[in-house]
Amino acid sequence: MKKKIAVVTGGAAGIGFATCQLLAENDYLVILSDINESLGKTAANNIQEKGGEAIFHKLDVSKFEEVISLIGKVVEQYERIDLLVNNAGIGPKRVQKTADHDLDEWDKIVAINQSGVFYGMKAAVGQMMKQGFGNIVNVASLAGLKASGTGIAYSASKFAVVGMTKSAAWEYASKNIRINCVCPAFTETALLNDSELGHPEMKAKLLKAVPMRRFADPIEIAKSILWLASDQSSYVTGHALTVDGGMMM
Ligand SMILES: NC(=O)c1ccc[n+]([C@@H]2O[C@H](COP(=O)([O-])OP(=O)(O)OC[C@H]3O[C@@H](n4cnc5c(N)ncnc54)[C@H](O)[C@@H]3O)[C@@H](O)[C@H]2O)c1
């Protein structure tokens, strides 16, 4: 197997799908995983039709037994895992202030966005230690670096992704395993457009806060993930890379 083996979570749509497409164009065999089976199968077929290699696996990242089982199957078949992209995530459906925040929504966001990333790293790093190399890119958010009006649960989960990235990167830096995260700002995907923040009036307001005066295209986030996954960034680890049209400055 000459191609590198990549596992991408939440690969059926948005940033995850753009990442799967780009990885497939860059000599990766992509294990495209997602909770949405029909969308995931269509996404993998779409990549195959364009000559890439993508194989769909159903996965709910909030269930550790499913995550460990998927990583086990990949290793059994390909004997290694070069790259894990922990991308799957959900946003708040509506903006809720802390005092009014729904408890179920808190649990759901933390289970998927935070525990899901921990489970992915826990499952993959053991294998990466055995093989003596590996690369993990987590998808955090600008909401993991500063207050962003997306609510306390989303913010907590994304600050956690940045913190877990640095913590794990520090632990494995001497083991030839690099772990980084990307921190996108508003990106044109269903996560943004199906939420309260996606209403045209709200988007017009949000745009004023973006120095570049446009939202990101998912492919622009995918390119930063590919860079962190590649040898072009060989001395970079534990980094939280903002991809935000200048919002952080
Ligand atoms: N769109 C933005 O503005 C934005 C900004 C910053 C960060 N992000 C982050 O980028 C990542 C991707 O989001 P997106 O904008 O592409 O959203 P999206 O909704 O377009 O895609 C998310 C994908 O994750 C899948 N998914 C959801 N829950 C899952 C679960 N439990 N297990 C496995 N898959 C699951 C969905 O089915 C979907 O295919 C998320 O972590 C999100 O928090 C997005």
Tab-separated table of N, CA, C and O in Angstrom, residues 75-121:
chain	number	residue	atom	x	y	z
A	75	VAL	N	-6.502	-0.620	10.959
A	75	VAL	CA	-5.168	-1.175	11.200
A	75	VAL	C	-5.112	-2.632	10.720
A	75	VAL	O	-4.114	-3.064	10.126
A	76	GLU	N	-6.203	-3.365	10.955
A	76	GLU	CA	-6.247	-4.761	10.511
A	76	GLU	C	-6.078	-4.841	8.997
A	76	GLU	O	-5.346	-5.665	8.472
A	77	GLN	N	-6.748	-3.931	8.293
A	77	GLN	CA	-6.717	-3.981	6.831
A	77	GLN	C	-5.448	-3.372	6.228
A	77	GLN	O	-4.887	-3.894	5.279
A	78	TYR	N	-4.990	-2.240	6.775
A	78	TYR	CA	-3.890	-1.503	6.121
A	78	TYR	C	-2.592	-1.521	6.930
A	78	TYR	O	-1.584	-0.979	6.492
A	79	GLU	N	-2.646	-2.051	8.126
A	79	GLU	CA	-1.484	-2.209	9.011
A	79	GLU	C	-0.890	-0.897	9.510
A	79	GLU	O	0.210	-0.877	10.058
A	80	ARG	N	-1.557	0.205	9.253
A	80	ARG	CA	-1.075	1.477	9.814
A	80	ARG	C	-2.145	2.549	9.649
A	80	ARG	O	-3.117	2.367	8.918
A	81	ILE	N	-1.933	3.633	10.330
A	81	ILE	CA	-2.782	4.814	10.132
A	81	ILE	C	-1.843	6.028	10.131
A	81	ILE	O	-1.140	6.289	11.101
A	82	ASP	N	-1.760	6.692	8.979
A	82	ASP	CA	-0.833	7.822	8.853
A	82	ASP	C	-1.413	9.104	9.433
A	82	ASP	O	-0.691	9.910	10.011
A	83	LEU	N	-2.725	9.285	9.217
A	83	LEU	CA	-3.338	10.565	9.574
A	83	LEU	C	-4.738	10.345	10.135
A	83	LEU	O	-5.528	9.582	9.572
A	84	LEU	N	-5.012	11.038	11.227
A	84	LEU	CA	-6.386	11.090	11.745
A	84	LEU	C	-6.815	12.552	11.762
A	84	LEU	O	-6.114	13.398	12.342
A	85	VAL	N	-7.938	12.846	11.123
A	85	VAL	CA	-8.504	14.198	11.188
A	85	VAL	C	-9.784	14.118	12.021
A	85	VAL	O	-10.791	13.561	11.586
A	86	ASN	N	-9.703	14.638	13.242
A	86	ASN	CA	-10.876	14.671	14.134
A	86	ASN	C	-11.678	15.919	13.804
A	86	ASN	O	-11.473	16.987	14.384
A	87	ASN	N	-12.592	15.768	12.846
A	87	ASN	CA	-13.328	16.936	12.337
A	87	ASN	C	-14.779	16.984	12.791
A	87	ASN	O	-15.345	18.071	12.923
A	88	ALA	N	-15.386	15.819	13.042
A	88	ALA	CA	-16.836	15.789	13.319
A	88	ALA	C	-17.188	16.751	14.447
A	88	ALA	O	-16.507	16.808	15.473
A	89	GLY	N	-18.243	17.494	14.239
A	89	GLY	CA	-18.663	18.426	15.278
A	89	GLY	C	-20.036	18.981	14.963
A	89	GLY	O	-20.503	18.932	13.814
A	90	ILE	N	-20.674	19.473	15.991
A	90	ILE	CA	-21.971	20.125	15.811
A	90	ILE	C	-21.897	21.519	16.426
A	90	ILE	O	-21.099	21.769	17.339
A	91	GLY	N	-22.746	22.393	15.928
A	91	GLY	CA	-22.805	23.749	16.480
A	91	GLY	C	-24.095	23.920	17.254
A	91	GLY	O	-24.963	23.044	17.239
A	92	PRO	N	-24.217	25.043	17.945
A	92	PRO	CA	-25.488	25.304	18.639
A	92	PRO	C	-26.558	25.650	17.607
A	92	PRO	O	-26.285	26.380	16.666
A	93	LYS	N	-27.739	25.097	17.769
A	93	LYS	CA	-28.824	25.391	16.812
A	93	LYS	C	-29.300	26.837	16.977
A	93	LYS	O	-29.689	27.495	16.041
A	94	ARG	N	-29.312	27.291	18.235
A	94	ARG	CA	-29.683	28.690	18.473
A	94	ARG	C	-28.755	29.243	19.537
A	94	ARG	O	-28.162	28.480	20.314
A	95	VAL	N	-28.613	30.546	19.529
A	95	VAL	CA	-27.695	31.172	20.470
A	95	VAL	C	-28.366	31.241	21.839
A	95	VAL	O	-29.442	31.815	21.982
A	96	GLN	N	-27.741	30.625	22.850
A	96	GLN	CA	-28.301	30.625	24.206
A	96	GLN	C	-27.268	31.190	25.168
A	96	GLN	O	-26.109	30.766	25.149
A	97	LYS	N	-27.719	32.118	26.020
A	97	LYS	CA	-26.804	32.645	27.027
A	97	LYS	C	-26.660	31.637	28.165
A	97	LYS	O	-27.512	30.763	28.348
A	98	THR	N	-25.592	31.785	28.931
A	98	THR	CA	-25.222	30.780	29.941
A	98	THR	C	-26.375	30.441	30.898
A	98	THR	O	-26.663	29.259	31.126
A	99	ALA	N	-27.039	31.438	31.446
A	99	ALA	CA	-28.091	31.181	32.441
A	99	ALA	C	-29.254	30.392	31.860
A	99	ALA	O	-29.942	29.664	32.577
A	100	ASP	N	-29.459	30.535	30.556
A	100	ASP	CA	-30.611	29.866	29.909
A	100	ASP	C	-30.196	28.630	29.120
A	100	ASP	O	-31.011	28.037	28.428
A	101	HIS	N	-28.914	28.262	29.175
A	101	HIS	CA	-28.442	27.202	28.271
A	101	HIS	C	-29.101	25.869	28.586
A	101	HIS	O	-29.146	25.426	29.737
A	102	ASP	N	-29.584	25.238	27.543
A	102	ASP	CA	-30.246	23.945	27.652
A	102	ASP	C	-29.228	22.867	28.083
A	102	ASP	O	-28.150	22.770	27.502
A	103	LEU	N	-29.577	22.052	29.103
A	103	LEU	CA	-28.619	21.066	29.625
A	103	LEU	C	-28.370	19.927	28.637
A	103	LEU	O	-27.243	19.447	28.496
A	104	ASP	N	-29.432	19.496	27.947
A	104	ASP	CA	-29.256	18.410	26.976
A	104	ASP	C	-28.330	18.841	25.849
A	104	ASP	O	-27.503	18.070	25.362
A	105	GLU	N	-28.501	20.097	25.414
A	105	GLU	CA	-27.640	20.586	24.323
A	105	GLU	C	-26.181	20.670	24.797
A	105	GLU	O	-25.258	20.365	24.051
A	106	TRP	N	-25.990	21.085	26.055
A	106	TRP	CA	-24.622	21.095	26.622
A	106	TRP	C	-24.008	19.691	26.505
A	106	TRP	O	-22.903	19.517	26.003
A	107	ASP	N	-24.767	18.680	26.992
A	107	ASP	CA	-24.242	17.306	27.001
A	107	ASP	C	-23.914	16.829	25.590
A	107	ASP	O	-22.888	16.190	25.356
A	108	LYS	N	-24.796	17.160	24.643
A	108	LYS	CA	-24.617	16.668	23.270
A	108	LYS	C	-23.383	17.312	22.618
A	108	LYS	O	-22.563	16.630	21.993
A	109	ILE	N	-23.281	18.622	22.783
A	109	ILE	CA	-22.144	19.327	22.158
A	109	ILE	C	-20.826	18.842	22.753
A	109	ILE	O	-19.862	18.570	22.023
A	110	VAL	N	-20.788	18.700	24.077
A	110	VAL	CA	-19.544	18.253	24.718
A	110	VAL	C	-19.231	16.806	24.322
A	110	VAL	O	-18.070	16.460	24.051
A	111	ALA	N	-20.258	15.960	24.241
A	111	ALA	CA	-20.036	14.545	23.891
A	111	ALA	C	-19.424	14.411	22.495
A	111	ALA	O	-18.510	13.608	22.276
A	112	ILE	N	-19.924	15.187	21.551
A	112	ILE	CA	-19.444	15.048	20.167
A	112	ILE	C	-18.156	15.850	19.947
A	112	ILE	O	-17.136	15.316	19.508
A	113	ASN	N	-18.197	17.137	20.283
A	113	ASN	CA	-17.073	18.016	19.937
A	113	ASN	C	-15.838	17.782	20.806
A	113	ASN	O	-14.713	17.942	20.334
A	114	GLN	N	-16.077	17.454	22.079
A	114	GLN	CA	-14.942	17.320	23.004
A	114	GLN	C	-14.557	15.857	23.217
A	114	GLN	O	-13.454	15.446	22.886
A	115	SER	N	-15.502	15.055	23.728
A	115	SER	CA	-15.169	13.647	23.988
A	115	SER	C	-14.828	12.937	22.679
A	115	SER	O	-13.935	12.088	22.642
A	116	GLY	N	-15.516	13.307	21.595
A	116	GLY	CA	-15.244	12.666	20.296
A	116	GLY	C	-13.789	12.829	19.877
A	116	GLY	O	-13.169	11.894	19.364
A	117	VAL	N	-13.231	14.011	20.120
A	117	VAL	CA	-11.820	14.262	19.750
A	117	VAL	C	-10.881	13.479	20.675
A	117	VAL	O	-9.903	12.871	20.228
A	118	PHE	N	-11.210	13.459	21.966
A	118	PHE	CA	-10.406	12.662	22.912
A	118	PHE	C	-10.423	11.184	22.503
A	118	PHE	O	-9.375	10.529	22.438
A	119	TYR	N	-11.615	10.666	22.190
A	119	TYR	CA	-11.725	9.246	21.826
A	119	TYR	C	-10.874	8.941	20.579
A	119	TYR	O	-10.191	7.926	20.510
A	120	GLY	N	-10.944	9.838	19.599
A	120	GLY	CA	-10.173	9.624	18.368
A	120	GLY	C	-8.682	9.567	18.662
A	120	GLY	O	-7.971	8.670	18.199
A	121	MET	N	-8.209	10.537	19.460
A	121	MET	CA	-6.764	10.562	19.765
A	121	MET	C	-6.373	9.342	20.588
A	121	MET	O	-5.353	8.705	20.333
